[in-house]
mmCIF file of C-alpha atoms in Angstrom:
data_model
loop_
_atom_site.group_PDB
_atom_site.id
_atom_site.type_symbol
_atom_site.label_atom_id
_atom_site.label_comp_id
_atom_site.label_asym_id
_atom_site.label_seq_id
_atom_site.Cartn_x
_atom_site.Cartn_y
_atom_site.Cartn_z
ATOM 1 C CA MET A 1 0.345 -0.017 0.062
ATOM 2 C CA GLN A 2 2.776 2.342 0.806
ATOM 3 C CA ARG A 3 4.395 2.122 -2.529
ATOM 4 C CA ARG A 4 0.949 2.491 -4.713
ATOM 5 C CA ILE A 5 0.477 5.901 -1.840
ATOM 6 C CA ALA A 6 4.007 6.485 -2.856
ATOM 7 C CA LEU A 7 4.288 6.181 -6.595
ATOM 8 C CA VAL A 8 0.442 8.277 -6.334
ATOM 9 C CA ILE A 9 2.901 11.565 -4.700
ATOM 10 C CA VAL A 10 5.678 10.533 -6.902
ATOM 11 C CA THR A 11 3.333 10.818 -10.129
ATOM 12 C CA SER A 12 1.283 14.041 -9.263
ATOM 13 C CA ILE A 13 4.633 15.716 -8.880
ATOM 14 C CA VAL A 14 5.745 14.775 -12.403
ATOM 15 C CA LEU A 15 2.851 15.732 -13.232
ATOM 16 C CA LEU A 16 2.379 19.332 -11.799
ATOM 17 C CA SER A 17 5.861 19.433 -12.989
ATOM 18 C CA SER A 18 5.415 18.836 -16.530
ATOM 19 C CA ARG A 19 2.982 20.992 -16.653
ATOM 20 C CA PHE A 20 5.452 23.911 -15.453
ATOM 21 C CA MET A 21 7.315 22.928 -18.101
ATOM 22 C CA PHE A 22 4.926 23.787 -20.540
ATOM 23 C CA SER A 23 3.861 27.159 -19.607
ATOM 24 C CA GLN A 24 7.096 27.572 -19.681
ATOM 25 C CA THR A 25 7.546 26.734 -23.332
ATOM 26 C CA SER A 26 4.253 28.984 -23.976
ATOM 27 C CA SER A 27 5.618 32.407 -22.600
ATOM 28 C CA SER A 28 8.894 31.859 -24.592
ATOM 29 C CA GLN A 29 6.872 32.586 -26.923
ATOM 30 C CA ALA A 30 5.700 35.352 -26.366
ATOM 31 C CA SER A 31 9.506 36.599 -25.788
ATOM 32 C CA SER A 32 11.644 36.770 -28.800
ATOM 33 C CA SER A 33 14.818 36.821 -26.926
ATOM 34 C CA SER A 34 17.414 34.316 -27.189
ATOM 35 C CA GLN A 35 18.296 34.488 -23.756
ATOM 36 C CA THR A 36 14.942 35.003 -22.270
ATOM 37 C CA GLN A 37 14.624 31.126 -25.016
ATOM 38 C CA SER A 38 18.165 29.585 -23.297
ATOM 39 C CA SER A 39 16.764 30.072 -19.814
ATOM 40 C CA THR A 40 13.677 28.481 -21.318
ATOM 41 C CA ASP A 41 15.328 25.485 -21.947
ATOM 42 C CA GLN A 42 17.822 25.421 -19.144
ATOM 43 C CA ASP A 43 14.155 25.408 -17.546
ATOM 44 C CA ILE A 44 12.977 22.220 -19.623
ATOM 45 C CA ASP A 45 16.418 20.766 -19.390
ATOM 46 C CA LEU A 46 16.381 20.733 -15.091
ATOM 47 C CA LEU A 47 12.626 20.174 -14.813
ATOM 48 C CA ARG A 48 14.041 16.522 -17.017
ATOM 49 C CA LYS A 49 16.639 16.081 -14.763
ATOM 50 C CA ASP A 50 14.012 16.414 -12.694
ATOM 51 C CA ILE A 51 11.699 14.062 -13.580
ATOM 52 C CA ARG A 52 14.731 11.075 -14.422
ATOM 53 C CA SER A 53 15.153 11.476 -10.891
ATOM 54 C CA GLN A 54 11.354 10.827 -9.551
ATOM 55 C CA LYS A 55 11.189 8.444 -11.925
ATOM 56 C CA LYS A 56 14.046 6.391 -10.854
ATOM 57 C CA GLN A 57 12.810 6.888 -7.477
ATOM 58 C CA VAL A 58 8.481 5.638 -8.116
ATOM 59 C CA ILE A 59 11.236 2.112 -9.819
ATOM 60 C CA ALA A 60 13.584 2.102 -6.405
ATOM 61 C CA ALA A 61 10.310 1.891 -4.399
ATOM 62 C CA ASN A 62 8.275 -0.254 -6.622
ATOM 63 C CA LEU A 63 11.725 -3.005 -7.565
ATOM 64 C CA ASN A 64 12.076 -4.668 -4.230
ATOM 65 C CA LEU A 65 15.978 -5.441 -5.492
ATOM 66 C CA SER A 66 18.331 -7.108 -3.651
ATOM 67 C CA ASP A 67 21.582 -5.350 -3.010
ATOM 68 C CA LYS A 68 23.344 -7.979 -5.269
ATOM 69 C CA GLU A 69 19.997 -7.276 -7.974
ATOM 70 C CA ALA A 70 20.882 -3.245 -7.281
ATOM 71 C CA GLU A 71 24.672 -3.968 -7.642
ATOM 72 C CA GLN A 72 24.132 -4.592 -11.355
ATOM 73 C CA PHE A 73 20.821 -3.415 -12.337
ATOM 74 C CA TRP A 74 21.414 0.496 -11.498
ATOM 75 C CA PRO A 75 23.924 0.878 -14.064
ATOM 76 C CA VAL A 76 21.781 -0.676 -16.137
ATOM 77 C CA TYR A 77 19.662 0.945 -15.569
ATOM 78 C CA ASP A 78 21.281 4.662 -16.170
ATOM 79 C CA GLN A 79 23.247 3.146 -19.262
ATOM 80 C CA TYR A 80 19.104 2.365 -20.250
ATOM 81 C CA THR A 81 17.583 6.012 -19.168
ATOM 82 C CA ALA A 82 20.991 7.601 -21.341
ATOM 83 C CA GLU A 83 20.323 6.188 -24.617
ATOM 84 C CA LEU A 84 16.491 7.028 -23.991
ATOM 85 C CA VAL A 85 17.187 11.192 -23.134
ATOM 86 C CA LYS A 86 18.549 10.496 -26.379
ATOM 87 C CA ILE A 87 15.702 9.802 -28.098
ATOM 88 C CA ASN A 88 13.482 12.236 -26.787
ATOM 89 C CA ASP A 89 15.906 14.970 -27.337
ATOM 90 C CA LYS A 90 13.986 14.901 -30.399
ATOM 91 C CA LYS A 91 10.461 14.498 -29.088
ATOM 92 C CA TYR A 92 11.261 17.658 -27.301
ATOM 93 C CA ALA A 93 13.183 19.304 -30.505
ATOM 94 C CA ALA A 94 9.785 18.284 -32.643
ATOM 95 C CA ILE A 95 6.986 19.952 -30.041
ATOM 96 C CA LYS A 96 9.521 22.470 -30.283
ATOM 97 C CA GLN A 97 9.721 22.834 -33.354
ATOM 98 C CA PHE A 98 5.258 23.130 -33.290
ATOM 99 C CA ALA A 99 5.271 25.639 -30.247
ATOM 100 C CA GLN A 100 7.766 28.071 -32.962
ATOM 101 C CA ASN A 101 5.153 27.307 -35.654
ATOM 102 C CA TYR A 102 2.802 26.985 -34.435
ATOM 103 C CA ASP A 103 -0.031 29.509 -36.103
ATOM 104 C CA THR A 104 2.566 28.999 -39.622
ATOM 105 C CA LEU A 105 2.421 25.964 -39.697
ATOM 106 C CA THR A 106 2.845 24.710 -43.047
ATOM 107 C CA ASP A 107 1.277 20.852 -44.371
ATOM 108 C CA ASP A 108 5.231 19.388 -45.112
ATOM 109 C CA GLN A 109 6.062 20.879 -42.205
ATOM 110 C CA ALA A 110 2.697 19.523 -40.138
ATOM 111 C CA GLN A 111 3.902 16.002 -41.830
ATOM 112 C CA SER A 112 7.058 15.972 -41.286
ATOM 113 C CA LEU A 113 6.704 17.235 -37.249
ATOM 114 C CA THR A 114 4.632 13.933 -37.123
ATOM 115 C CA ARG A 115 6.718 11.613 -38.836
ATOM 116 C CA GLN A 116 9.278 12.403 -36.496
ATOM 117 C CA ALA A 117 6.631 11.962 -33.561
ATOM 118 C CA LEU A 118 6.030 8.673 -34.485
ATOM 119 C CA GLU A 119 9.680 7.601 -35.262
ATOM 120 C CA VAL A 120 10.694 8.595 -31.182
ATOM 121 C CA ASP A 121 8.024 6.391 -30.068
ATOM 122 C CA GLU A 122 9.280 3.197 -32.562
ATOM 123 C CA SER A 123 12.676 4.659 -31.227
ATOM 124 C CA VAL A 124 11.904 3.567 -28.159
ATOM 125 C CA ALA A 125 9.468 0.862 -28.635
ATOM 126 C CA GLN A 126 12.805 -0.471 -30.433
ATOM 127 C CA LEU A 127 15.156 0.210 -26.941
ATOM 128 C CA ARG A 128 12.401 -1.480 -24.697
ATOM 129 C CA LEU A 129 13.148 -4.158 -26.646
ATOM 130 C CA LYS A 130 16.726 -4.578 -27.166
ATOM 131 C CA TYR A 131 17.275 -4.422 -22.616
ATOM 132 C CA ILE A 132 13.774 -7.114 -22.014
ATOM 133 C CA PRO A 133 17.637 -9.610 -21.952
ATOM 134 C CA ILE A 134 20.065 -6.792 -20.847
ATOM 135 C CA PHE A 135 17.897 -6.488 -17.882
ATOM 136 C CA GLY A 136 16.288 -9.906 -17.831
ATOM 137 C CA LYS A 137 20.908 -11.431 -16.729
ATOM 138 C CA VAL A 138 20.821 -8.667 -13.627
ATOM 139 C CA ILE A 139 17.062 -9.158 -12.354
ATOM 140 C CA SER A 140 14.517 -11.894 -12.707
ATOM 141 C CA GLY A 141 12.422 -11.907 -16.159
ATOM 142 C CA LYS A 142 9.125 -11.057 -13.149
ATOM 143 C CA LYS A 143 11.188 -8.562 -12.272
ATOM 144 C CA THR A 144 12.015 -7.367 -15.507
ATOM 145 C CA ALA A 145 8.480 -7.610 -16.921
ATOM 146 C CA LEU A 146 7.952 -5.298 -13.307
ATOM 147 C CA PHE A 147 10.750 -2.811 -14.302
ATOM 148 C CA PHE A 148 8.598 -2.177 -17.568
ATOM 149 C CA GLN A 149 5.476 -2.243 -16.303
ATOM 150 C CA LEU A 150 6.727 0.900 -14.468
ATOM 151 C CA ASP A 151 8.035 2.956 -16.846
ATOM 152 C CA HIS A 152 6.280 2.341 -19.800
ATOM 153 C CA ARG A 153 3.654 3.590 -17.384
ATOM 154 C CA LEU A 154 4.988 6.557 -16.436
ATOM 155 C CA VAL A 155 5.978 7.489 -19.838
ATOM 156 C CA MET A 156 2.755 6.870 -20.834
ATOM 157 C CA LEU A 157 1.274 9.457 -17.863
ATOM 158 C CA ILE A 158 4.221 11.939 -18.886
ATOM 159 C CA ASP A 159 2.836 11.766 -22.300
ATOM 160 C CA LEU A 160 -0.359 12.382 -21.359
ATOM 161 C CA GLN A 161 -0.101 15.498 -19.309
ATOM 162 C CA LEU A 162 2.319 16.725 -22.139
ATOM 163 C CA SER A 163 -0.377 15.444 -24.686
ATOM 164 C CA SER A 164 -3.583 17.460 -23.121
ATOM 165 C CA ALA A 165 -0.801 21.361 -22.761
ATOM 166 C CA ILE A 166 -0.096 20.654 -26.394
ATOM 167 C CA PRO A 167 -2.087 22.433 -28.731
ATOM 168 C CA LEU A 168 -3.984 20.750 -32.078
ATOM 169 C CA VAL A 169 -2.726 20.801 -35.094
ATOM 170 C CA GLN A 170 -5.101 24.734 -36.533
ATOM 171 C CA GLN A 171 -6.449 23.052 -39.628
#
């Protein structure tokens, strides 16, 4: 029960952090100052790091690892996360591009951004498939499955919040 409560609390914090991130992104649109944009980019980077930290805490609270398992699991997790961050960099770049061109978005730009979003989803799925056997070498199959369930749920919650903050393309 405590783990569920911790999960709800941390997830709420993650959702609030992502909401703040998009309010910052929207406010940066109003300003054309490169200094303001740089500051906003730094804020987004800090929030992303905070979200990763909170995600790690949720996983640690829900994945009962022995000391030996933890010693082997966390370096693999950090490697997985580093690769996931690179993929998510593409997602955030596409979102930023959409925000910057929202009022003047062309059909070609819209299709390109759609392709980019789908490529990110595909890359994340490929990364998870790549890491199933890698995690399976350091923790049991059930713990590997639980890890990917937790990871997937947390990413879906973040993506849901991001999606709700991004306006739909205007026709």
